[in-house]
Coordinates of C-alpha atoms in Angstrom, one line a residue:
M76 CA 129.2 218.1 115.2
F77 CA 126.2 220.3 114.5
A78 CA 125.0 222.2 111.5
K79 CA 125.2 226.0 111.6
K80 CA 121.8 227.5 111.5
T81 CA 121.2 230.6 109.4
V82 CA 119.0 232.8 111.4
I83 CA 117.1 235.8 110.1
R84 CA 115.1 237.5 112.8
M85 CA 112.8 240.5 112.5
V86 CA 110.7 242.1 115.2
V87 CA 107.2 243.2 114.1
L88 CA 104.7 244.5 116.7
L89 CA 101.9 242.5 115.1
L90 CA 104.1 239.3 115.6
V91 CA 103.5 237.9 112.2
S92 CA 106.9 236.1 112.2
V93 CA 106.8 232.6 113.4
M94 CA 109.1 230.0 114.8
C95 CA 109.7 226.6 113.1
F96 CA 111.5 224.9 116.0
A97 CA 110.6 221.2 116.2
A98 CA 108.7 221.0 113.0
V99 CA 108.4 217.3 113.4
G100 CA 106.2 217.6 116.5
C101 CA 103.0 215.8 117.2
N102 CA 100.3 216.3 114.6
N103 CA 97.3 217.0 116.8
G104 CA 95.7 219.7 114.6
T105 CA 93.0 219.3 112.0
P106 CA 95.0 220.4 108.9
A107 CA 96.4 217.6 106.9
V108 CA 100.2 217.4 106.6
T109 CA 101.3 216.4 103.1
T110 CA 103.6 213.3 103.0
D111 CA 105.7 211.7 100.3
P112 CA 103.2 210.4 97.6
A113 CA 105.3 207.2 97.3
T114 CA 104.0 206.2 100.8
Q115 CA 100.4 207.1 100.3
N116 CA 99.1 204.2 98.1
P117 CA 100.1 200.8 99.5
A118 CA 99.4 197.8 97.4
S119 CA 97.5 194.8 98.7
D120 CA 100.8 192.9 99.3
G121 CA 102.2 195.8 101.3
T122 CA 104.6 197.1 98.6
T123 CA 104.5 200.7 97.5
V124 CA 102.8 201.3 94.2
A125 CA 104.5 204.5 93.3
D126 CA 107.9 202.9 93.2
T127 CA 107.0 199.7 91.2
T128 CA 104.5 200.7 88.5
E129 CA 106.0 202.4 85.5
A130 CA 102.6 203.0 83.8
D131 CA 101.3 204.9 86.8
T132 CA 100.9 208.5 85.4
T133 CA 99.0 209.8 88.4
E134 CA 100.0 213.4 89.0
A135 CA 101.9 213.9 92.2
D136 CA 100.2 215.9 95.0
T137 CA 102.0 219.2 95.0
T138 CA 100.0 220.8 97.9
P139 CA 102.5 222.5 100.2
A140 CA 103.0 220.8 103.5
I141 CA 101.5 222.6 106.4
D142 CA 103.6 223.1 109.5
I143 CA 100.9 222.7 112.2
N144 CA 103.1 224.5 114.7
T145 CA 102.7 227.8 112.8
L146 CA 98.9 227.9 112.9
P147 CA 96.5 230.2 114.8
L148 CA 95.3 228.6 118.1
K149 CA 91.8 227.9 116.7
E150 CA 93.4 225.8 113.9
R151 CA 96.1 224.1 115.9
F152 CA 93.9 223.0 118.9
D153 CA 90.4 221.8 119.5
V154 CA 89.5 225.1 121.2
K155 CA 86.7 225.1 123.8
D156 CA 84.6 228.1 124.9
Y157 CA 85.1 228.6 128.6
E158 CA 82.4 231.3 128.8
G159 CA 84.5 234.1 130.3
T160 CA 86.1 232.0 133.0
S161 CA 89.0 233.6 134.9
I162 CA 92.2 231.5 135.2
F163 CA 94.4 232.6 138.2
F164 CA 98.1 232.2 138.1
I165 CA 100.6 233.0 140.9
T166 CA 104.3 233.3 140.3
G167 CA 107.3 233.7 142.5
G168 CA 109.9 236.3 141.8
D169 CA 112.2 239.0 143.1
N170 CA 112.8 242.6 142.3
D171 CA 114.9 244.2 139.6
W172 CA 116.3 241.7 137.1
W173 CA 114.4 238.8 138.5
V174 CA 110.8 239.9 138.3
N175 CA 108.9 236.9 136.9
Y176 CA 107.3 237.6 133.5
D177 CA 106.0 234.2 132.5
I178 CA 102.4 235.5 132.6
I179 CA 102.7 239.3 132.4
G180 CA 105.5 241.1 130.6
P181 CA 108.4 242.9 132.5
D182 CA 106.9 246.3 132.1
N183 CA 104.1 248.3 130.5
S184 CA 106.2 250.7 128.5
G185 CA 105.9 249.1 125.1
E186 CA 109.1 247.0 125.6
I187 CA 109.1 244.4 122.9
L188 CA 108.9 241.3 125.2
S189 CA 106.0 242.9 127.1
E190 CA 104.2 243.5 123.8
A191 CA 104.7 239.9 122.7
I192 CA 103.4 238.5 126.0
F193 CA 100.4 240.9 125.9
N194 CA 99.6 239.7 122.3
R195 CA 100.0 236.1 123.4
N196 CA 97.6 236.5 126.2
A197 CA 95.1 238.4 124.0
E198 CA 95.1 235.5 121.5
I199 CA 94.5 233.0 124.2
E200 CA 91.7 235.0 125.9
G201 CA 90.0 235.5 122.5
A202 CA 90.3 231.9 121.4
Y203 CA 89.2 230.2 124.6
N204 CA 87.0 233.0 126.0
V205 CA 88.9 233.2 129.3
V206 CA 90.5 235.9 131.3
I207 CA 94.1 235.4 132.4
K208 CA 94.7 236.7 136.0
H209 CA 98.1 237.0 137.6
E210 CA 99.7 237.8 141.0
Q211 CA 103.3 237.8 141.8
R212 CA 104.7 237.3 145.3
K213 CA 108.1 236.6 146.7
H214 CA 109.0 233.0 146.1
H215 CA 108.3 231.8 149.7
E216 CA 105.1 234.0 150.0
A217 CA 103.7 232.3 146.9
F218 CA 104.3 228.9 148.4
N219 CA 102.7 229.9 151.6
Q220 CA 99.6 231.1 149.7
I221 CA 99.3 227.7 147.9
K222 CA 99.7 225.9 151.2
A223 CA 97.1 228.1 153.0
D224 CA 94.6 227.6 150.1
A225 CA 95.0 223.8 150.3
A226 CA 94.4 223.8 154.1
A227 CA 91.3 225.9 153.7
G228 CA 90.0 224.1 150.6
D229 CA 90.1 227.3 148.5
T230 CA 91.0 227.6 144.9
N231 CA 92.4 231.1 144.7
F232 CA 95.0 230.0 142.2
D233 CA 94.8 227.5 139.5
S234 CA 98.6 227.2 138.8
F235 CA 101.8 228.2 140.5
F236 CA 104.8 228.8 138.3
C237 CA 107.4 228.0 140.9
N238 CA 111.2 227.9 141.2
G239 CA 113.3 224.9 142.2
T240 CA 113.4 225.8 145.9
Q241 CA 109.6 226.1 146.2
M242 CA 109.2 222.9 144.1
R243 CA 111.1 221.0 146.8
K244 CA 108.7 222.4 149.5
L245 CA 105.6 221.7 147.4
V246 CA 106.5 218.1 146.9
N247 CA 107.4 217.7 150.5
A248 CA 104.0 219.0 151.5
S249 CA 102.2 216.8 148.9
L250 CA 100.6 219.8 147.4
T251 CA 101.1 219.0 143.7
A252 CA 98.8 217.4 141.2
N253 CA 100.3 214.6 139.0
L254 CA 100.5 216.3 135.6
N255 CA 100.6 212.9 133.9
E256 CA 96.9 212.5 134.8
I257 CA 95.9 215.7 133.1
E258 CA 94.6 214.6 129.7
A259 CA 95.3 217.9 127.9
F260 CA 99.1 217.6 128.6
N261 CA 101.0 215.6 126.0
F262 CA 104.7 215.9 127.0
D263 CA 105.7 214.9 123.5
D264 CA 104.4 218.2 122.2
P265 CA 107.3 220.3 121.0
W266 CA 106.7 223.2 123.4
W267 CA 107.6 221.0 126.4
N268 CA 111.3 220.5 127.2
D269 CA 111.7 216.7 126.8
T270 CA 115.2 216.5 128.3
V271 CA 114.2 218.2 131.5
N272 CA 110.7 216.6 131.8
E273 CA 112.2 213.1 131.4
T274 CA 114.1 213.7 134.6
L275 CA 111.0 214.9 136.3
N276 CA 108.9 211.9 135.4
W277 CA 109.6 210.0 138.6
G278 CA 109.2 206.3 138.5
G279 CA 107.8 206.7 135.0
K280 CA 104.5 207.8 136.4
R281 CA 104.8 210.7 138.8
R282 CA 105.3 214.1 137.1
L283 CA 104.6 216.7 139.8
V284 CA 106.2 219.6 137.9
A285 CA 107.2 220.2 134.3
M286 CA 109.0 222.7 132.2
G287 CA 108.4 224.0 128.7
D288 CA 108.3 227.1 126.5
M289 CA 105.6 228.6 128.7
N290 CA 108.4 229.1 131.3
I291 CA 110.1 232.2 129.9
M292 CA 112.0 232.5 133.1
S293 CA 113.7 229.2 132.4
W294 CA 115.1 230.7 129.2
K295 CA 116.3 233.7 131.1
T296 CA 117.9 231.6 133.8
T297 CA 119.8 229.3 131.5
A298 CA 123.6 229.5 132.2
C299 CA 126.0 230.8 129.6
I300 CA 129.3 232.5 129.3
M301 CA 129.6 236.1 128.0
Y302 CA 132.8 236.7 126.1
N303 CA 134.4 240.1 125.5
Y304 CA 135.6 239.5 122.0
T305 CA 136.8 243.1 121.5
L306 CA 139.3 242.4 124.3
G307 CA 139.9 238.8 123.0
N308 CA 140.7 240.0 119.5
K309 CA 142.9 242.7 120.8
E310 CA 145.0 240.3 122.9
G311 CA 145.1 237.5 120.3
V312 CA 142.8 235.1 122.1
E313 CA 141.9 232.0 120.1
N314 CA 138.5 232.2 118.4
C315 CA 136.1 230.8 121.0
F316 CA 133.2 230.6 118.6
E317 CA 135.2 228.3 116.3
L318 CA 136.2 226.2 119.2
V319 CA 132.6 225.6 120.0
R320 CA 131.8 224.7 116.4
S321 CA 134.7 222.3 116.1
G322 CA 133.7 220.5 119.4
K323 CA 137.0 221.6 121.0
W324 CA 135.5 223.9 123.5
T325 CA 136.4 221.9 126.6
M326 CA 136.9 222.8 130.3
D327 CA 140.6 222.3 130.0
K328 CA 140.7 224.6 127.0
W329 CA 138.7 227.3 128.8
N330 CA 141.0 227.1 131.9
Q331 CA 144.0 227.4 129.6
I332 CA 142.7 230.5 127.9
M333 CA 141.8 232.2 131.1
L334 CA 145.1 231.5 132.7
N335 CA 147.1 232.7 129.7
F336 CA 145.0 235.9 129.5
S337 CA 145.3 237.0 133.1
R338 CA 148.0 239.5 134.0
D339 CA 149.3 241.2 137.1
L340 CA 149.3 244.6 135.2
D341 CA 150.9 246.6 138.0
N342 CA 153.6 243.9 138.6
N343 CA 153.1 244.0 142.4
G344 CA 153.0 240.2 142.7
T345 CA 149.3 240.2 143.7
M346 CA 146.2 240.0 141.6
D347 CA 143.9 242.9 142.3
Y348 CA 140.4 243.1 140.9
Q349 CA 140.6 246.9 140.7
T350 CA 143.7 247.1 138.5
D351 CA 144.7 243.7 137.0
R352 CA 143.4 241.6 134.2
Y353 CA 141.4 238.5 134.8
G354 CA 140.1 235.7 132.7
L355 CA 136.8 235.3 134.5
V356 CA 134.4 237.1 136.8
T357 CA 131.7 234.9 138.3
G358 CA 130.1 233.6 141.5
N359 CA 129.7 230.4 143.4
Q360 CA 127.0 229.1 141.1
T361 CA 129.5 228.4 138.3
L362 CA 130.3 225.1 140.1
E363 CA 127.0 223.6 139.0
Y364 CA 126.9 225.4 135.7
S365 CA 130.3 223.9 134.8
M366 CA 129.5 220.4 136.2
N367 CA 126.2 220.3 134.3
G368 CA 128.0 221.5 131.2
M369 CA 130.3 218.5 131.5
G370 CA 127.4 216.2 131.7
E371 CA 127.5 215.7 135.5
T372 CA 124.6 216.3 138.0
F373 CA 124.3 216.3 141.7
V374 CA 121.4 213.7 141.6
S375 CA 121.0 210.1 140.5
V376 CA 118.1 207.7 140.0
D377 CA 117.2 204.8 142.2
A378 CA 116.0 201.4 141.0
E379 CA 112.4 202.6 140.9
G380 CA 113.3 205.6 138.8
Y381 CA 113.0 208.1 141.6
P382 CA 115.6 210.8 142.5
A383 CA 118.5 209.8 144.8
V384 CA 121.8 211.1 146.1
F385 CA 124.5 211.3 143.4
S386 CA 127.4 208.9 143.2
L387 CA 131.0 210.2 143.4
N388 CA 132.6 208.3 140.6
E389 CA 136.0 208.8 138.8
R390 CA 134.6 211.0 136.1
M391 CA 132.8 213.3 138.5
L392 CA 136.0 213.6 140.6
N393 CA 137.9 214.6 137.5
A394 CA 135.2 217.1 136.6
L395 CA 135.3 218.6 140.1
E396 CA 139.1 219.0 139.8
K397 CA 138.6 220.9 136.5
V398 CA 136.2 223.3 138.2
T399 CA 138.7 223.8 141.1
K400 CA 141.2 225.0 138.5
L401 CA 138.6 227.4 137.1
Y402 CA 138.3 229.1 140.5
S403 CA 142.1 229.7 140.7
K404 CA 142.7 233.2 142.1
E405 CA 145.3 233.7 139.4
S406 CA 142.6 233.9 136.7
C407 CA 139.2 234.1 138.3
L408 CA 137.4 236.7 140.4
N409 CA 134.7 235.1 142.5
V410 CA 132.4 237.9 143.6
H411 CA 131.0 235.7 146.4
D412 CA 134.5 235.4 148.0
A413 CA 135.1 238.4 150.1
S414 CA 138.8 237.6 150.5
Y415 CA 139.5 239.3 147.1
S416 CA 138.4 242.7 148.4
G417 CA 139.6 242.9 152.0
G418 CA 136.4 241.3 153.4
V419 CA 134.0 243.4 151.5
S420 CA 131.5 241.4 149.4
L421 CA 131.4 242.1 145.7
N422 CA 128.1 240.2 145.3
G423 CA 126.0 241.8 142.6
Q424 CA 129.0 243.5 141.0
S425 CA 130.0 240.9 138.4
A426 CA 128.1 242.5 135.5
K427 CA 129.5 245.9 136.3
L428 CA 133.1 244.6 136.5
F429 CA 132.8 242.7 133.2
S430 CA 131.5 245.8 131.5
E431 CA 134.6 247.7 132.5
G432 CA 136.7 245.7 130.0
R433 CA 139.3 243.9 132.1
F434 CA 137.6 240.5 132.3
L435 CA 137.6 238.2 129.3
F436 CA 134.7 236.0 130.4
F437 CA 131.6 236.5 132.6
A438 CA 129.8 233.3 133.7
E439 CA 126.2 233.9 134.6
T440 CA 122.8 233.3 133.1
I441 CA 121.3 234.8 129.9
G442 CA 119.5 237.2 132.2
G443 CA 122.8 238.6 133.3
S444 CA 123.3 240.1 129.9
F445 CA 120.3 242.4 130.5
Q446 CA 122.7 244.3 132.8
L447 CA 125.2 245.0 130.1
W448 CA 123.3 247.5 128.0
N449 CA 125.9 250.2 128.6
M450 CA 128.9 248.1 127.9
Q451 CA 131.3 249.7 125.3
D452 CA 133.1 246.5 124.2
D453 CA 131.4 244.0 121.9
Y454 CA 130.6 240.7 123.6
G455 CA 129.1 237.4 122.6
F456 CA 127.7 234.3 124.1
L457 CA 129.2 230.9 124.6
P458 CA 127.9 227.6 126.0
F459 CA 129.6 226.1 129.1
P460 CA 132.4 223.8 127.9
K461 CA 132.4 220.0 127.5
Y462 CA 134.3 217.6 129.8
D463 CA 136.4 216.6 126.8
E464 CA 136.1 216.4 123.0
T465 CA 134.4 213.0 123.1
Q466 CA 131.4 214.5 124.9
E467 CA 128.6 214.4 122.3
S468 CA 126.9 217.8 122.9
Y469 CA 127.0 221.0 125.0
N470 CA 124.7 221.1 128.0
S471 CA 123.4 224.2 129.7
S472 CA 122.4 224.4 133.3
I473 CA 119.2 226.1 134.4
Q474 CA 119.6 228.1 137.6
S475 CA 117.1 226.8 140.1
A476 CA 116.7 229.9 142.3
Q477 CA 114.9 232.1 139.6
M478 CA 113.7 229.5 137.1
S479 CA 110.1 228.5 136.7
L480 CA 108.3 225.2 136.5
V481 CA 104.6 224.5 135.8
M482 CA 102.8 223.3 138.9
I483 CA 99.1 222.7 139.4
P484 CA 97.9 222.4 143.0
R485 CA 96.3 219.1 143.9
H486 CA 93.3 220.7 145.3
A487 CA 92.7 223.1 142.4
T488 CA 90.2 221.1 140.3
V489 CA 87.4 223.5 139.6
R490 CA 89.0 225.1 136.5
R491 CA 91.6 222.4 135.7
D492 CA 90.6 221.7 132.1
A493 CA 90.6 225.4 131.2
T494 CA 93.9 225.9 133.1
A495 CA 95.6 223.1 131.2
D496 CA 94.4 224.4 127.9
V497 CA 95.7 227.9 128.7
I498 CA 99.1 226.5 129.8
N499 CA 99.4 224.5 126.6
A500 CA 98.5 227.6 124.5
M501 CA 101.1 229.7 126.4
G502 CA 103.7 227.1 125.5
Y503 CA 102.7 226.9 121.9
L504 CA 102.5 230.6 121.3
N505 CA 105.8 231.2 123.1
M506 CA 107.4 228.6 120.8
R507 CA 105.7 230.1 117.8
D508 CA 106.2 233.8 118.5
V509 CA 107.6 234.9 121.8
K510 CA 110.9 233.0 121.7
D511 CA 111.9 235.1 118.6
V512 CA 111.1 238.3 120.5
F513 CA 113.0 237.0 123.6
Y514 CA 116.1 236.6 121.4
D515 CA 115.6 240.2 120.2
S516 CA 115.3 241.4 123.7
V517 CA 118.6 239.7 124.5
F518 CA 120.2 241.1 121.4
G519 CA 118.6 244.5 121.6
T520 CA 121.7 246.1 122.8
R521 CA 124.3 247.8 120.6
S522 CA 127.0 245.3 121.6
V523 CA 125.5 242.0 120.7
R524 CA 124.0 241.7 117.2
D525 CA 126.4 239.3 115.5
E526 CA 125.4 236.0 113.9
D527 CA 128.0 234.1 115.9
S528 CA 126.3 234.9 119.2
M529 CA 122.9 234.1 117.8
E530 CA 124.1 230.7 116.7
M531 CA 125.7 230.2 120.2
L532 CA 122.5 231.2 121.9
E533 CA 120.6 228.6 120.0
I534 CA 123.2 226.0 121.0
I535 CA 122.9 227.1 124.7
L536 CA 119.1 226.7 124.7
Q537 CA 119.1 223.5 122.8
D538 CA 120.2 221.0 125.4
R539 CA 119.5 222.1 129.0
T540 CA 119.7 220.5 132.4
F541 CA 117.7 221.2 135.5
D542 CA 119.9 219.8 138.3
L543 CA 117.4 218.5 140.9
G544 CA 120.2 217.8 143.3
V545 CA 121.2 221.5 143.4
A546 CA 117.5 222.6 143.9
V547 CA 116.8 220.3 146.8
D548 CA 120.4 220.2 148.3
F549 CA 119.4 217.7 151.0
G550 CA 121.8 217.5 153.9
S551 CA 123.6 220.5 152.4
I552 CA 125.7 218.1 150.5
V553 CA 125.9 220.3 147.3
T554 CA 126.7 223.4 149.4
E555 CA 129.5 221.6 151.1
M556 CA 130.9 220.2 147.9
R557 CA 130.9 223.7 146.5
K558 CA 132.9 225.0 149.4
A559 CA 135.5 222.2 148.9
V560 CA 135.8 223.0 145.2
I561 CA 136.2 226.8 145.7
A562 CA 138.6 226.4 148.6
G563 CA 140.8 224.3 146.3
N564 CA 141.7 221.8 149.0
G565 CA 140.7 218.7 147.0
N566 CA 138.7 217.2 149.9
Y567 CA 135.9 216.0 147.6
A568 CA 135.6 212.4 148.7
S569 CA 135.8 213.2 152.4
T570 CA 133.3 216.0 152.2
Y571 CA 130.9 213.7 150.2
E572 CA 131.2 210.9 152.8
S573 CA 130.6 213.4 155.7
Y574 CA 127.2 214.5 154.3
R575 CA 126.0 211.5 152.3
E576 CA 124.1 209.8 155.0
A577 CA 122.1 213.0 156.0
A578 CA 121.4 213.6 152.3
E579 CA 120.2 210.0 151.8
T580 CA 117.8 210.2 154.8
A581 CA 116.3 213.5 153.6
F582 CA 116.0 212.2 150.0
T583 CA 114.2 209.1 151.1
K584 CA 111.6 211.1 153.1
W585 CA 111.1 213.5 150.2
V586 CA 110.6 210.7 147.7
D587 CA 108.1 209.0 150.0
N588 CA 106.1 212.3 149.9
A589 CA 106.4 212.4 146.2
K590 CA 104.8 209.0 145.9
K591 CA 101.7 210.0 147.9

């Protein structure tokens, strides 16, 4: 199904190690890339001389091919001197685990990811002769700042790295520039996420936000499953890593493993999160993570190529039923459901509960693993399962609340060329250097250093989905569908029909604003 990658990673503060993801990317640099000599000397009739002329004794070119995506900035790009111009970024974020560090690292204590981001910025500033400035606000405060700047005609910020919720508001207020019209951006370049950006290229011409490797938070907010394999091995659980490799890691298989693993340890006839053994600890968001993993999204595309309300077809109904089984109280502890704990919310406790060693799986985002540094058991990473074995690949959802997207304000034109060059450089250097260090920050704990989990993490980040329907949630249709699934009442079709009209009305208005 896919070839196992052999990964050797080494953290060096000078960051001399490089990434070779997407080595077939666009050749925009000046160095020549060596090609097969047989294709370099066409004859006048269009045939290839090297294959048809026995007497040709020309020595083959043995010059090593150059991977242009490992080069210094000044060799990879046509670098301009911006004469000390300051480029101002604003990001949205929260406290604790969800501080945004797309622009500036998570702390100043020498932590490896901070060091890598600092070095990235230094290379950009030195190459382009710019100064990178950054301010973080709460998500809604950052949006309000951009809105106020537009109303006043000010350019206090050249770019806003926003989450999905603020993206909805930015588009609705017609505050976003069309990134397709910015010459420096080539969305075929390998540091852009082509899968996500294809869904954001509305009508084939309006791309108001985009996502790429410059969005570190969109790595961190990618959904995954953490698997306590110390516990799994002890209890004889089937090897989940091998299930992924064989293509047999499906939602039905996951549900079966969780149900078989769960036990009422005190034999009182009731599952109790404080004493019993569960297959899964998670929250409400695992609905969309699971649906996206099975290839379903809560958005569709209209005849013009613009977003529209999703259709509730047979496959989606079956997928919703599979997720309902996942939320069974016989095997799953949902920390957002207070009924488990006598009306007391367990929100925010899922990582702590998983680390105690009674839960086989923890469904969250990659960022959730940063809270497991004190866990005693060994754990690894798994992608969300497929719908069935015929599904071609594993898909990973990107959580919209804390993710980041590239947005350039429509009114911010003064430093736009420099801003675009800096954003491109961030994406390139993150792909070349910082992603390696991000992996090491995830695997920097004692409990996760195995090759299986590194392989799984690469699978998780390979094919990702940004579900626009979840981010906008017009008419609260996704919220209400989620309630129906978690309640287990099977009222999917009636819930959909109750909220469809309101969702369609809101979507139409939003798309009209996107076209302006």
